[in-house]
Structure formats: structure tokens, C-alpha cells
Coordinates of C-alpha atoms and ligand atoms in Angstrom, one line a residue:
M1 CA 17.5 63.4 39.5
P2 CA 17.1 59.5 38.9
V3 CA 19.4 57.6 36.5
S4 CA 18.6 54.6 34.4
D5 CA 19.4 51.1 34.6
I6 CA 21.5 51.0 32.2
D7 CA 23.5 53.7 33.5
L8 CA 23.4 51.9 37.1
I9 CA 24.3 48.5 36.0
R10 CA 27.0 50.3 33.9
A11 CA 28.5 51.6 37.3
W12 CA 28.6 48.5 39.2
K13 CA 29.8 46.4 36.1
Q14 CA 32.5 49.1 36.7
V15 CA 33.3 48.9 40.6
L16 CA 32.3 44.7 40.6
T17 CA 35.2 44.7 37.5
L18 CA 37.5 46.7 39.7
S19 CA 36.7 44.5 42.4
R20 CA 37.8 41.7 40.7
L21 CA 34.7 39.8 40.3
E22 CA 35.5 36.5 38.3
A23 CA 32.8 34.1 36.5
G24 CA 31.4 31.3 39.2
Q25 CA 32.2 33.3 42.0
T26 CA 29.3 33.7 45.0
V27 CA 28.3 36.9 45.4
T28 CA 25.5 37.6 48.3
V29 CA 23.5 40.6 48.2
L30 CA 22.8 42.3 52.0
T31 CA 19.6 44.0 52.0
G32 CA 17.7 45.4 54.7
A33 CA 14.4 47.6 54.9
D34 CA 15.9 50.4 53.6
T35 CA 17.5 49.1 50.2
H36 CA 17.0 51.1 47.7
P37 CA 14.8 48.7 44.7
Q38 CA 17.3 50.5 41.6
T39 CA 20.5 49.4 43.7
L40 CA 19.2 46.3 44.5
R41 CA 18.2 45.5 41.0
C42 CA 21.1 46.4 39.0
A43 CA 23.5 45.1 41.2
I44 CA 21.9 41.9 40.7
A45 CA 21.7 42.7 36.9
A46 CA 25.4 43.0 36.4
A47 CA 26.6 40.9 38.8
G48 CA 24.8 38.2 36.8
D49 CA 25.6 39.4 33.4
M50 CA 29.2 39.0 34.7
G51 CA 28.6 35.5 35.2
A52 CA 28.2 35.2 39.0
R53 CA 26.3 33.6 41.4
V54 CA 24.2 35.9 42.9
N55 CA 22.6 35.2 46.3
R56 CA 20.3 37.7 48.5
L57 CA 20.2 37.6 52.0
D58 CA 17.6 39.8 53.6
L59 CA 18.2 41.0 56.9
P60 CA 15.6 42.4 59.8
P61 CA 16.5 46.5 60.8
V62 CA 18.0 46.5 64.6
N63 CA 18.3 49.9 66.5
G64 CA 16.0 51.3 64.9
E65 CA 14.1 51.8 68.4
K66 CA 17.3 53.2 70.6
S67 CA 18.9 55.4 68.1
L68 CA 17.3 58.9 67.7
S69 CA 18.8 59.1 64.0
R70 CA 17.4 57.4 61.0
D71 CA 21.0 57.6 59.3
S72 CA 22.2 53.7 58.8
L73 CA 26.1 55.3 60.3
A74 CA 24.3 56.8 63.6
Y75 CA 24.0 54.0 65.3
L76 CA 26.9 51.2 65.5
G77 CA 28.0 48.5 67.1
T78 CA 25.5 45.5 67.4
T79 CA 24.0 44.8 63.3
P80 CA 21.8 41.8 62.2
L81 CA 24.1 39.6 61.9
T82 CA 25.5 40.2 65.7
G83 CA 24.2 36.4 67.5
N84 CA 23.0 34.9 63.8
P85 CA 25.6 32.1 63.0
A86 CA 23.4 30.7 59.6
A87 CA 23.7 34.5 58.2
I88 CA 27.3 35.3 59.2
A89 CA 28.1 31.9 57.7
A90 CA 26.2 32.1 54.4
L91 CA 28.4 35.5 53.8
K92 CA 31.4 33.9 54.9
A93 CA 31.0 31.2 51.8
S94 CA 30.2 34.3 49.5
N95 CA 33.7 35.2 47.7
L96 CA 32.4 39.1 47.4
V97 CA 29.2 40.3 50.2
L98 CA 27.2 43.6 48.8
D99 CA 26.0 45.5 52.1
L100 CA 22.6 47.2 50.5
M101 CA 22.2 47.7 54.2
T102 CA 25.3 49.1 56.3
L103 CA 27.2 46.6 58.3
L104 CA 29.9 49.2 58.7
F105 CA 32.3 48.7 62.2
S106 CA 30.9 45.3 63.8
P107 CA 32.6 42.7 65.5
E108 CA 30.6 40.5 63.0
Q109 CA 31.8 41.9 59.9
H110 CA 35.8 41.4 60.7
E111 CA 35.0 37.9 61.4
I112 CA 33.9 37.6 58.1
L113 CA 36.7 39.3 56.3
Q114 CA 39.2 37.5 58.2
G115 CA 37.8 34.8 56.0
G116 CA 39.0 36.2 53.0
T117 CA 35.1 37.8 52.1
K118 CA 35.3 40.8 50.5
I119 CA 32.6 43.4 51.8
L120 CA 31.6 46.6 49.4
L121 CA 29.4 48.8 51.2
A122 CA 26.6 51.0 48.7
V123 CA 23.4 52.7 50.2
E124 CA 24.4 56.2 49.1
P125 CA 21.2 56.9 46.5
P126 CA 21.9 55.1 42.6
E127 CA 22.3 59.1 41.2
I128 CA 25.3 59.9 43.9
L129 CA 26.2 56.2 42.8
C130 CA 26.8 57.1 38.9
R131 CA 28.4 60.5 39.8
L132 CA 31.4 59.1 42.6
V133 CA 31.8 55.6 40.4
P134 CA 35.4 54.7 41.4
T135 CA 38.8 55.1 38.9
Q136 CA 41.7 53.3 39.3
A137 CA 43.1 56.8 39.4
D138 CA 41.4 57.3 42.9
R139 CA 42.7 54.3 44.0
A140 CA 46.4 55.3 43.6
R141 CA 45.8 58.5 44.9
V142 CA 43.9 57.3 47.8
R143 CA 47.1 54.9 48.5
A144 CA 49.4 57.4 47.9
A145 CA 47.9 58.8 50.8
A146 CA 48.1 55.9 53.0
A147 CA 51.5 55.5 52.2
Q148 CA 52.2 59.4 53.6
I149 CA 50.3 58.5 57.0
A150 CA 52.6 54.9 57.2
E151 CA 55.6 56.9 57.7
A152 CA 54.5 59.6 59.5
R153 CA 54.4 59.7 63.6
Q154 CA 52.6 63.3 64.1
M155 CA 49.8 64.3 62.4
R156 CA 48.6 68.2 63.0
I157 CA 45.6 70.2 62.3
S158 CA 45.5 73.8 62.3
S159 CA 43.2 76.8 60.6
R160 CA 42.9 80.2 60.8
A161 CA 39.5 79.9 62.6
G162 CA 42.0 78.3 65.8
T163 CA 42.2 74.9 65.1
D164 CA 45.3 73.5 66.7
L165 CA 45.3 69.6 67.5
Q166 CA 48.4 67.3 67.7
C167 CA 47.6 63.5 66.8
R168 CA 50.4 61.1 67.9
L169 CA 50.5 58.3 65.3
G170 CA 51.8 54.2 64.9
S171 CA 49.1 52.3 66.5
F172 CA 47.0 51.8 63.5
P173 CA 47.0 51.4 60.1
A174 CA 45.8 53.9 57.4
I175 CA 43.1 53.0 55.6
S176 CA 42.6 53.4 51.9
E177 CA 38.8 53.9 51.0
Y178 CA 38.0 54.1 47.5
G179 CA 35.3 52.9 46.6
F180 CA 36.1 49.1 45.4
V181 CA 37.1 45.7 46.5
D182 CA 40.3 44.1 44.7
E183 CA 42.2 42.5 47.3
P184 CA 40.4 39.3 49.6
G185 CA 39.7 40.4 52.9
R186 CA 39.3 44.2 51.7
W187 CA 35.9 46.0 53.3
D188 CA 35.1 49.3 51.2
H189 CA 32.7 51.6 50.8
W190 CA 31.0 53.2 47.2
P191 CA 31.3 56.1 47.1
S192 CA 34.2 57.0 48.8
G193 CA 37.8 58.5 47.8
F194 CA 39.5 59.8 51.4
V195 CA 42.1 59.0 53.9
L196 CA 42.2 57.9 57.5
T197 CA 44.1 56.6 60.4
W198 CA 43.5 56.4 64.2
P199 CA 45.4 58.3 66.5
D200 CA 47.2 56.9 69.4
E201 CA 45.2 56.2 72.3
G202 CA 45.6 59.1 74.3
H203 CA 47.8 60.7 72.5
S204 CA 45.4 63.7 70.7
N205 CA 45.5 67.0 72.4
G206 CA 44.7 70.9 72.0
Q207 CA 41.1 72.0 70.4
V208 CA 38.9 71.8 66.8
V209 CA 37.5 75.0 66.4
L210 CA 34.5 74.2 63.7
D211 CA 33.9 77.5 61.8
R212 CA 30.9 78.0 59.5
G213 CA 30.7 75.8 56.6
D214 CA 31.9 73.1 58.5
I215 CA 29.6 70.4 59.0
L216 CA 27.8 68.2 61.2
L217 CA 27.2 64.0 60.4
P218 CA 24.6 62.4 61.2
M219 CA 23.6 65.9 61.4
K220 CA 23.8 66.9 57.8
D221 CA 24.4 70.2 58.8
Y222 CA 26.3 72.7 57.9
V223 CA 28.0 74.5 61.0
T224 CA 26.9 78.4 61.5
D225 CA 28.0 79.4 64.9
P226 CA 31.7 78.7 65.5
I227 CA 32.3 75.4 68.1
T228 CA 35.3 74.8 69.9
L229 CA 36.0 71.4 70.7
T230 CA 38.7 70.6 73.6
V231 CA 41.0 67.5 73.3
E232 CA 42.6 66.4 75.5
R233 CA 44.4 62.6 75.8
G234 CA 42.6 61.3 73.3
Y235 CA 38.8 62.6 74.4
V236 CA 37.1 65.6 73.6
T237 CA 36.2 67.2 77.0
R238 CA 34.6 69.9 76.3
I239 CA 32.1 71.6 74.1
Q240 CA 31.6 75.2 73.7
G241 CA 29.5 77.6 71.3
G242 CA 26.0 78.6 71.0
L243 CA 23.1 76.5 69.8
Q244 CA 24.6 73.9 67.6
A245 CA 27.0 73.0 70.3
E246 CA 24.4 72.8 72.5
V247 CA 22.3 70.1 70.4
L248 CA 25.5 68.5 69.7
R249 CA 26.2 68.0 73.5
D250 CA 22.7 66.9 74.2
Y251 CA 22.9 63.9 70.8
M252 CA 26.1 62.7 72.5
A253 CA 25.5 62.8 76.1
S254 CA 22.0 60.4 74.8
Y255 CA 24.3 58.2 74.2
E256 CA 25.4 57.5 78.1
D257 CA 28.7 56.4 77.0
P258 CA 32.0 58.1 78.3
E259 CA 33.5 56.8 75.1
A260 CA 31.6 58.5 72.5
Y261 CA 34.0 61.2 73.0
A262 CA 37.1 59.6 72.0
V263 CA 39.0 61.1 69.4
S264 CA 38.3 58.4 65.9
H265 CA 39.3 58.1 62.6
I266 CA 41.3 61.4 61.7
G267 CA 42.0 61.9 57.8
W268 CA 41.7 64.3 54.5
G269 CA 39.3 64.0 51.2
L270 CA 40.8 63.6 48.3
Q271 CA 37.5 63.0 45.1
P272 CA 37.2 66.2 43.4
R273 CA 33.8 64.6 42.3
A274 CA 32.1 64.5 45.5
H275 CA 30.9 68.4 46.6
W276 CA 31.2 70.3 50.1
S277 CA 27.9 72.1 49.0
M278 CA 25.7 69.2 47.7
L279 CA 24.0 69.0 51.4
G280 CA 21.7 72.0 50.5
H281 CA 20.4 70.1 48.0
Y282 CA 19.5 66.8 49.4
G283 CA 16.8 66.1 52.2
K284 CA 18.7 64.8 55.4
E285 CA 17.1 60.8 55.0
T286 CA 17.7 60.7 51.7
H287 CA 21.1 59.9 51.7
I288 CA 24.1 59.7 54.0
G289 CA 26.6 62.4 53.8
M290 CA 29.3 60.8 51.4
D291 CA 30.1 64.1 49.5
A292 CA 30.8 65.9 52.4
R293 CA 32.9 62.8 53.4
A294 CA 35.5 62.3 50.8
F295 CA 35.0 66.3 49.0
E296 CA 38.9 67.3 48.1
G297 CA 40.9 68.9 50.5
N298 CA 38.3 68.4 53.9
F299 CA 40.0 67.8 57.5
L300 CA 37.9 64.9 57.8
W301 CA 38.1 63.7 61.8
S302 CA 35.3 61.7 64.2
M303 CA 34.6 61.4 67.1
G304 CA 33.5 57.1 68.6
P305 CA 34.9 53.8 67.9
N306 CA 37.7 52.5 66.5
N307 CA 37.2 49.0 66.8
E308 CA 37.4 49.2 62.4
A309 CA 40.9 50.1 63.2
G310 CA 41.6 46.8 65.5
G311 CA 41.0 48.9 68.4
Q312 CA 39.1 47.6 71.5
R313 CA 36.0 51.0 71.7
T314 CA 33.2 50.1 70.2
T315 CA 31.2 52.4 71.3
A316 CA 27.5 52.7 69.4
C317 CA 28.0 56.9 68.8
H318 CA 29.3 58.0 65.9
I319 CA 30.3 61.6 65.3
D320 CA 31.4 62.6 61.4
I321 CA 33.1 65.9 61.3
P322 CA 34.6 67.1 57.5
M323 CA 35.7 70.7 58.1
R324 CA 37.0 73.3 55.1
H325 CA 40.6 75.6 55.2
C326 CA 42.5 73.2 57.3
T327 CA 46.0 72.5 57.3
V328 CA 47.1 68.9 57.6
M329 CA 50.7 68.4 58.1
L330 CA 52.5 64.8 58.7
D331 CA 55.6 65.4 60.8
D332 CA 57.3 68.5 58.7
R333 CA 55.2 67.5 55.6
A334 CA 52.1 69.5 54.5
V335 CA 49.8 67.1 52.8
V336 CA 46.7 69.7 52.9
I337 CA 47.2 73.6 53.4
D338 CA 44.1 75.4 53.4
G339 CA 42.0 73.1 52.3
V340 CA 44.3 72.6 49.4
V341 CA 45.5 69.1 48.4
Q342 CA 49.6 68.9 48.2
D343 CA 49.2 66.5 45.7
E344 CA 49.4 67.0 41.6
P345 CA 45.9 66.9 40.8
G346 CA 44.8 68.8 44.0
L347 CA 47.5 71.8 43.4
A348 CA 46.1 71.5 39.4
R349 CA 42.5 72.0 40.5
A350 CA 43.7 75.2 42.8
A351 CA 45.7 76.5 39.8
R352 CA 42.8 76.2 37.5
R353 CA 40.5 77.6 40.3
K354 CA 42.5 80.9 40.7
E355 CA 42.7 81.5 37.2
L356 CA 38.8 81.2 37.0
A357 CA 38.5 83.0 40.6
Ligands
LIG1 O1 32.6 55.0 54.7 C1 33.1 55.4 55.8 C2 31.5 55.8 56.4 C3 31.6 56.7 57.7 C4 32.9 56.8 58.5 O2 33.0 57.0 59.3 C5 34.3 56.2 57.7 N1 34.4 55.5 56.4

């Protein structure tokens, strides 16, 4: 159901304050064909009310005729900024870019960030933005998890369903996604609340068994029949199962790109206000599935690009797979056990749910 402009302006002001927006700074709101009008209206009102100089840059859509999905995260790589020096110059000259159209994982985005410009992606519907408005507590929790990853040399993921995946760590940084951009050159995504990193190239091995209730994105489907993915030296070499496995194989084959099968980011969800069950209530084209990526205690892994982390792989195909009931080990430390995050908030919530069960 909808939220009022007042609610959304308040949420934008919370995010912009956490992002350290100062009066007199330049904000450029990046819009596209699918930009939500209320999100745009309230972003401009909030930034303007905080004394910023607010510009708007509207860019034409790209890749529509190539992608099988209308989801803005389904087809990555080239963006409306590709070969568009005038637009890139405007964003580089801004202190803060509010990306209401989805630049994600693009080489141009890195170029803009390197100049110190901050970029905040926000394309979920207004009521989801309000429900998942970020807090300093979200930031502290995600950064604590990122510090755990930074110390580790291996992530091992297992489950009763049969998952057993070992990923060597060390080449790539841990990335914190907590929903606001409080440092120069930072990119973040509102809503979020999860931590991720990339395994060393060629050093992921084992198998992933998707069990009933695990989620496939951008399809936004709950898995109903188990899918087994074999992982060898950093690539998914087999995808076995029933109809959903066949659909996944067919979709990925449509990219005709062997790099699509590479293990991409790995990590876990830390956002208690995001919910696994939400997918059942929204049409697939009304959101991009951030509840699924962020719900507390998921193991989120993916296939496809690693240029986001500084790697060389820029495949257009990106599959995100949030899983339930996994155990995530960093070296010999369990950070998630059977879907329960092993930090104070996670354990306290699990104890409360146990009392209620
Ligand atoms: O915010 C995001 C969205 C998609 C993704 O794969 C990573 N982070």
C-alpha cells in the first residue's frame, strides 16, 4: 500500500543526513524511463529542503531489446553513460548522485566514484524504501561483518540440504551495503543491509543445493524442487534438477557467455526489516527483490560479474541466489548457523522467535 509524500520525504532526509549531505553541495538526480515519480518528487524536495543545489539528469534506456527480463539488475555492463561524456562530466561534478535508474556494476560508475562523487542507488518502490530506511545501527552491524570477512582466508558454506561450498578469500575487499553513502567515493544501495565479497578467481569448489524456499533472482521465484549446482575452480559446471533448473539453464544460455557461470559475490543478509516471505506479495515487475537479498541470516551468493570488486569479468548476466538455512564459516568461525546470524542482534532475535514458536 502507498506511503505519503511526508513519509517518503522524511525517509529521504534520514538517508541524506546519514549520507552527510551539506547545504550548498550539488546533488544530481539520475532518472530513467522507469523512475518512480513519487521517489523522484520526494528526493528533490528533501535535498532541496536541506539546502543542496539539485539537478536532474534524465537518461534514455538501454539494453531493453537484449534482456529477457524487465528487472533493471538482470542485464549489466553497458549503461546510458557508456560513451556519454557530457553525462559523466555532470555526475563527476556532483557531490552526490541519487541513482533512480540503475547504473550498477558499470565501468563508468567506477570512474565517477574515483573522483570522490558519492552514488546512492534507490529504485525499490516508495513503501519498501520507507520500511527499509537505513540506520547507523545497520551500518555498524554490516561493517562488523565486513571486518570478519577481511580477516578470513576461506568462506565455507554448508546446509542439511547438501550444500558444501569452499571459497578462498583474499584477492577482493569485503563490501558493506547498508543503504547510505557517508564517505567520499562510496556507492551504496537503499534498501540493503548485507555484506559481500568475491572469492579468489578460480578458487570456489564444491556444490550448492538449492532447497525449497531458496530464491532465484532476477526471476523472483521460490525454488520448489531442489537444484544442484556443481562448482569447479570458480565456475558452475552443472545445473541439475527439475523444471526450474531447466529454466535457469535456458535463461543463462541465452547470454551465450561462459563468464556468466562464474561465482560472483558471496555473503549474508543482516537486515531484520527485510523479509523472506515478501516475494509472494509483489508482482515481479513492481520491485527488484532487495528483501530477498537482505533478509537476516540468508546466504546470498551469485553468478556473473566481478568488476564491481575490481575484477576483470563484466558479463551481462547476473544471477543472485539468496538461500535459507545455511551455515557460513569464516575459517573456523561460524558467522551464520542454520540461517541464524551469530552476532548479538541475530542471537537475540532467534531466542525471541524460539519463545514464540
Ligand atoms: O545491491 C545489490 C544488488 C544486487 C547485487 O547483486 C548486489 N548488490
